[in-house]
Every structure is written in structure tokens, then in C-alpha cells.
Amino acid sequence: MRQKLLAAEYRKNGKRPPGRPRSEQARQAILRTTLRILGKNGFSDFKIEEVAAHASVGKATVYRWWPNKGALIADAFASSTTRKLRFPDTGSVYADMSQQMRQLIKVFRSRRGRIVSAILAAGQSDKDLIEAFRERFLWPRRREAYATLRRGIERGELRKDLDPDLLLDSLYGPIYMRFLIQHDRLTPEFVDRLCELVLDGVRPQKN
Amino acid sequence: MRQKLLAAEYRKNGKRPPGRPRSEQARQAILRTTLRILGKNGFSDFKIEEVAAHASVGKATVYRWWPNKGALIADAFASSTTRKLRFPDTGSVYADMSQQMRQLIKVFRSRRGRIVSAILAAGQSDKDLIEAFRERFLWPRRREAYATLRRGIERGELRKDLDPDLLLDSLYGPIYMRFLIQHDRLTPEFVDRLCELVLDGVRPQKN
Amino acid sequence: MRQKLLAAEYRKNGKRPPGRPRSEQARQAILRTTLRILGKNGFSDFKIEEVAAHASVGKATVYRWWPNKGALIADAFASSTTRKLRFPDTGSVYADMSQQMRQLIKVFRSRRGRIVSAILAAGQSDKDLIEAFRERFLWPRRREAYATLRRGIERGELRKDLDPDLLLDSLYGPIYMRFLIQHDRLTPEFVDRLCELVLDGVRPQKN
Amino acid sequence: MRQKLLAAEYRKNGKRPPGRPRSEQARQAILRTTLRILGKNGFSDFKIEEVAAHASVGKATVYRWWPNKGALIADAFASSTTRKLRFPDTGSVYADMSQQMRQLIKVFRSRRGRIVSAILAAGQSDKDLIEAFRERFLWPRRREAYATLRRGIERGELRKDLDPDLLLDSLYGPIYMRFLIQHDRLTPEFVDRLCELVLDGVRPQKN
DNA sequence: CAATAATCGAGACGGTACGTCACGTCTTCTT
DNA sequence: AAGAAGACGTGACGTACCGTCTCGATTATTG
């Protein structure tokens, strides 16, 4: 305990703590392996033991840096979503949103989709994990979407008084629902018709 | 092994199989306890051992009839949703749907909501479980909603060519999304404004 | 309970009790199967469940008539040793005893030997069982051996003051020891030389 | 799997394997507790679960090092018999053997006797266990006894051509028999008279 | 012939110990 | 001080057998 505090104190002072520095290689191997296993097994039998073995890392090294499964998964997930989000600006809200949503279902239908569903599943009994999902995945996308909507209002395509959160939930909610309940298919056509239906309700009054 | 097959054969022929009959009392105690524990602990530390102990039942009795956690939970959940669904017919699609959706968020915000989220979570890595959810929970409600929409079309409130699945996903999807991701509140006002927004897009053309 | 007492009372009075009589067929099937399984598996994984199944008998039928494994095994063993013992009278103690002992090692080396060792093993933690062994197996043989010794004394082959129990333990003990500890072979030659060695010590004094 | 092999390889090379070393404390607590429970309960309800609990040790630690009950008991027994055997050299075979045999019946009649009978019982259906008994208990004693006999021959007390195994089985066999079948008492007087009887047969010829 | 009584085979019941597995912590040596 | 390795105590898993029970069916005696 004392040692840790010593190291932490050093860190706080901006100085390099004594002792062997943390292995960046181990950290990345762990995160990489976490994602791979999560994509393969889902959350239900995701074993830290397996991560350590496949990453050729001691179990203690995992536990030293991540307090529990949720934190590890959240971190691994976060580290995988830093790639640039590309949200277009075509001049049409419909086209912009449709394209964003198509990107989303593409993710959901890929190997990474399995990871997302694992996180949402685990998040149902892990507050930190679901929050990590929101911070790392939901809000970044939504911030881009807010911008899209703002442009639409400025261009006169959308009502000035619309509730962006309500609108975005109406657009994305059906996608998440189909993704998680799997009662129907997630196709680009579905996305388009969904956009038409919902955006129709937020056009400015004619007169 | 031979005996079991014998019993199964009897059952198939509609005859009473030989041997002590299954204890209905034990079955119900198990299902009841399953729901109680699921509501208390969530899925993540739902232990069959605990169910057996609290239901005053041998562990083997649980395993004899349910092959795994998922099947037990699915069955318990199913057995708890047999109560009559009350879907109103007020003469207005908006009023009918709003009322249905308010019922749903009431469930989601109650103790039973914890069970639903546990099932959806566990369902992400258990096909049978998610299917049980659809069969026992989703479709029964949706069948009622189909009827509501049909009445709306007949009354001229709704377009004749609307896609009911698309519409219902647009109405319910945002609720499920907020329920599972918890990025925003599930209030009756949200439901009302959601109905307004979505139903506006399926009104018959003016001319 | 009352019924049972009723039946017992009838039995005590020598009358036939009412109700369906005990199935002799089941009894024999159980005993036969017990011996077969004991010979196959030894005591360590002798399962009453297996006996019932192989004898096509309900488990309760076994428990109705035998209070525990030990009683069942003891009974089965007893029922199998009712065959006539043939102890010879050749006019020579050495020849008589050697022949008796050869019979014994023949039993020990046969399939029935496995049953005997199972009983002796189980008897180490079951007083009734080891007693049953003594009553059903040991004493009957020993009674014959006493007679052999008596004849030897009468013929002047043996000392008048010999201790028959000591002598018989000296003759049979080594056989049991080799049977149970298996540190050396049980051969007819061994028996002969054992007889020579021990009987030499009980010859009458020369003068 | 890979790691275990790695560790085994290190061990084979005489090097210290990596990882936390095996806890000597746990090992001894397990063996000690095994003997205590065996002496208390006999083999029939010797439970590894009970050993683990009383030794304040995880069940897995027991199973990690001993594949089954027999191996554990054999090891525990072995670890308890390393104390010096004291075989006297009085100048008289009779006196030496009698004293050895009295030591043996003393063990058989003590608390440790219960352990011995448990091992012999369990050994009837466990080859390794009975072999462990022979290696750890029988042979060490017998080696001493061989020496005693050799001295007797050298001193001219015993025939040169005697068969030591036959003789020793004749001396010890009756003790084991009475120990296991319990048809008669194991007293020092019995031992003495047994010695007299048997040793009489191996005196050198007079002329 | 009907009523009563005890047994039968079958197999589910509440228990308990089994042997396995992953958890999160620890103890060693090496880097 | 952190690393890999791997043993540790803990506790749930799913299985197997225990001895008891509850069925309908069967087989005897009694009224």
C-alpha cells in the first residue's frame, strides 16, 4: 500500500515514479485480446483468465490496472472507437442522417456489433460500463448529429422548435431495438424509410 | 436412460407416464423464487444454488426440468406475463397508442423492469432466451398494437399504405433505447411527444 | 405404520398377512444382481441404484427389505454360500487341512474372491457386515476344521493340549494376509509348505 | 496447459519452476487433517470436502495435488510412518520377533489401527493404495524382520534352508487376520504362543 | 364379487458430496 | 516497482447417488 502511494505521489508531482515503468506492450496486448475474446464469446463467458493467457500476461497485471471486468471491457471498447467519425454534410438533413444511420447499422452488423451488444448487456448490471458506453460511443455520435440538425434548422429544412433529443431517439431507437431484440432485419431500406417517416413529422409548417 | 425414454414415450402418447409425477408445487416455488431473485440481484449474480435454497428444493430438481439459467429465466418470465393485457379502444389512434406505451414504461420503471432488462441482457448471448422474450412479451403486445393500427386505418386516421412494423418500431424503439441505455428519462410526457412526432408522419395526405 | 404392524402381527401369529405377498422373484433378482455387481465393481462403487436398475426392480423394493448396503451385501453373500462344504477325512491331518486350504485359495482366486474381499473391506466400517462374514463364512469352515483337528488328536497325530484357534489362525491367517495385502502369490505349493511348517509345531512330543 | 507443461519441464531440469511455489503449510495441514478424519470416521465417510474445511484450505488445492481419495490417504499414511522403527537385537529370535509383533498389535489396537484398517479396506478396490501400504508399511518392517532371521540363522537358532517369506507370513498373517476379521482377541499372550508354535517348526534338526 | 391391504416398477423429490472452474489475491523470481 | 507464472482460498457450477415419497397397477385375503 505504502509503495503505491509513493508512486502515486510522484505521479501527481509530474515526476516519473521509481521502479519499472508500466509496460505499454502488455497494456495493448490486454486491450486487443479483450476485444477479440469479447467478439468471439460474447460477455457471458468472457474470462479474465483467458485474456491473460492469450495476451501472455500475468493475471495480476490485468487486475493491477483494471478493477473489474466492466472497467476492462469499457476501456478496451473505448480504445477501439477513437477512429475519426465521418459525418457528412451534403446539404440535406435526410441524406446526412440516413448516411449516419447506415454507418451505425454497418457497425452493428459487423464483428464489432457483437462487442457493442456485449457491452450493452453487461451494462445492464454495471453502471460504469453503461456510462462508458454513453460517453465513448453514444455522445460522440450524437454531438455530430446535433450539428447536422442545427444545419437543417438554419437551412429551413427543420422546424425551429424541434426537440433534438426526441428526434434523435426516434431515429436511432428503432435501430437499437432491432439490434438488441432481433425481431426484424437491420437493412439500409429500413433506415431510409425510418428517416422518411420521422423527418416528415418535423418539417416546418407550410403556411 | 431406458426408463427416461419410456416415460417420454408415454407422455408422447398422451398417457400418464409411470413414476412419481412432477411436483407442481416445486415447479411454482422455483419459478416464483427465480423472479424474486432476478429482480433483486439482476442477471449477473443470479445463482441457481440460491434459487434452490430459497425455494426449498433440491438443486437437481431445478436441473431436471431446466437445462440452464436461460431456460429457467425465460420460463419464469413467461409464467409471469400471462395476465391479461389491456389495450384500449378509445376511437383515437393517438390516445390508444399513448396509453399502451405509458403502460410499457410503467412496467419498465417497476421492479419487473429489472427482470426485463436482465432478460434482454442475458438474451444477447442466449438465442433461446431472446426468442422467449419475443414470443412471450413482444409479440403479444404487438398483436394488440396491430389491431389498434388497423382500426385507425379503417377510421381514416392513418394512411392505408403504412408499414405497421416500421411504425411500431418507431414508437417503441425509442422507449427500449432509453430503457437500456439510460441516457434520458422515460416519462409520460416523452411518450406523448413521441406519439405526436411519429404519428404525424403517417397521417393521410390532405389532398 | 399401522398397516405394517398389522402385517407383522399376522406374521408373528404364523398366519399369512393380508395384502400382496412379497415377490420371491424380485428378491432373488436383487440378490443375484448384487453379487454380480459386487464381483464386477468391488465395494467402492457398488450402487443400489445400479442393482435396482439391472434387476428391473424399484429402488424402494430394495430399501423395503434391506436397511442398507451392508445388509444387502451380507444377505447376498450368505445366499451364495449355502452350498455344501466338502471337508475330507483322509486319515491324515496334513492331507485334510491342505485340501481344505486349497479349496479356500481356489475361492479367493475365483470371481467370488472379489466378493469376499469386498465384504472384508466394507466390514472394516460395518460391524454387522463383518459379523455376517464370520457367521456365514468363517465359522462354518472352522467348525469343520475343528472336527479335523479332533480326529487328528484322537489318532495321536496331534498334541492333546493344542489350542485349536491358535493353530487354525496360524494356518489360515497367512492365506488371508496374502489375499488381502497381495504381497505374494497364493499357490497350492504355498499352502503345502505352510501346512508343513505349522503342523510340525503341534506334533506330539517324541518321548 | 502450456504453462503447466512449462512448470513441469522446469521441475524436471531441477530448476525452480516459475510462479508461486507450492504452500508447504497447506500440504502439511491437509495430510494432518486427512489422518485425523480417517481415524475418526473410517474410510466409508471420509470426505475431501471435510478435509479441506478442517485444514482451512480450498478444495481445489487438495485436488491440485492428489488425484483422488486413495492417493491422498496413501500419502498421508506414508507421511506418518517415517518415524524410526525400533527392531531389537536381543540375541534370541523368539524374543526379537515377539517384541516386533507386540509392537505391531500395539499399533493395530491404537487410533492408528483404525487408519491401517481403513487403508487395507480401501486398498481392496484401489491398487495404488494397497501398493502404498506395502511399500510404506509392510516392506520396511519386513526388511527388519529379514535381518532378525538372518542373525538367527547365523547363530544356529534357525534352519539354514528356511523360507523367510513363508515364515514371516506365518507369524504376521494370523495377526492381520484377527485384526481384520475380529473373530478373536489380539493379545500379547497370543503373540507369544504364536511365536512358539511357528518358530518350533523352523528349529534346526537335532541330529 | 367387492373391499381392503400390501407389494410392485417407475421415477421425482430434498439432500449432500463430488470434482471442475473462474474468481481476485498472493508469493516467488526476473526484468 | 512492474513483469510473467502460477498456487492460494472461495464459492458456484452441473452431476450422481442417497434414501424417501407418490403415483397407478397388481395380487393376495377378508367380508
Coordinates of C-alpha atoms in Angstrom, one line a residue, chain D residues 28-106:
Chain D
Q28 CA 1.0 -30.5 5.8
A29 CA -2.3 -29.2 7.1
I30 CA -4.0 -31.4 4.5
L31 CA -2.1 -34.5 5.4
R32 CA -2.5 -34.0 9.1
T33 CA -6.2 -33.4 8.8
T34 CA -6.6 -36.4 6.5
L35 CA -5.2 -38.7 9.2
R36 CA -7.3 -37.1 11.9
I37 CA -10.5 -37.6 9.9
L38 CA -9.6 -41.0 8.7
G39 CA -9.0 -42.1 12.3
K40 CA -12.3 -40.5 13.3
N41 CA -14.7 -41.6 10.5
G42 CA -13.0 -44.5 8.9
F43 CA -12.8 -44.6 5.1
S44 CA -16.5 -45.0 4.4
D45 CA -17.4 -41.5 5.1
F46 CA -14.2 -39.8 4.6
K47 CA -15.0 -36.6 2.7
I48 CA -12.4 -34.5 0.9
E49 CA -14.7 -31.5 1.5
E50 CA -14.4 -32.1 5.2
V51 CA -10.6 -32.3 4.9
A52 CA -10.4 -29.0 3.0
A53 CA -12.7 -27.3 5.5
H54 CA -10.9 -28.5 8.6
A55 CA -7.5 -27.8 7.1
S56 CA -8.6 -24.3 6.1
V57 CA -7.7 -25.0 2.6
G58 CA -9.5 -24.7 -0.7
K59 CA -10.9 -27.9 -2.2
A60 CA -9.1 -27.2 -5.4
T61 CA -5.8 -27.2 -3.5
V62 CA -6.4 -30.8 -2.5
Y63 CA -7.4 -31.8 -6.0
R64 CA -4.5 -30.0 -7.5
W65 CA -2.0 -32.3 -5.8
W66 CA -3.9 -35.5 -5.2
P67 CA -5.9 -37.1 -7.9
N68 CA -8.3 -39.0 -5.7
K69 CA -9.1 -40.1 -2.2
G70 CA -6.7 -43.1 -2.4
A71 CA -3.7 -41.0 -3.3
L72 CA -4.4 -38.6 -0.6
I73 CA -4.8 -41.2 2.1
A74 CA -1.8 -43.2 0.9
D75 CA 0.3 -40.0 1.0
A76 CA -1.0 -39.1 4.4
F77 CA -0.3 -42.5 5.7
A78 CA 3.1 -42.6 4.3
S79 CA 4.0 -39.2 5.8
S80 CA 3.0 -40.6 9.2
T81 CA 5.2 -43.7 9.2
T82 CA 8.6 -42.2 8.7
R83 CA 9.4 -42.5 12.4
K84 CA 12.2 -44.8 13.3
L85 CA 11.3 -48.4 13.5
R86 CA 13.0 -50.0 16.5
F87 CA 13.7 -53.6 16.0
P88 CA 15.7 -55.1 18.8
D89 CA 18.6 -57.5 18.8
T90 CA 18.4 -59.5 22.0
G91 CA 20.3 -62.5 20.8
S92 CA 17.2 -64.6 20.6
V93 CA 15.0 -64.9 17.5
Y94 CA 12.0 -65.6 19.7
A95 CA 12.5 -62.6 21.8
D96 CA 13.2 -60.3 18.8
M97 CA 10.2 -61.4 16.8
S98 CA 7.9 -61.5 19.8
Q99 CA 8.8 -57.9 20.5
Q100 CA 8.3 -56.8 16.9
M101 CA 4.9 -58.4 16.8
R102 CA 3.9 -56.9 20.1
Q103 CA 4.8 -53.5 18.6
L104 CA 2.5 -54.3 15.7
I105 CA -0.5 -55.3 17.7
K106 CA 0.0 -52.2 19.8

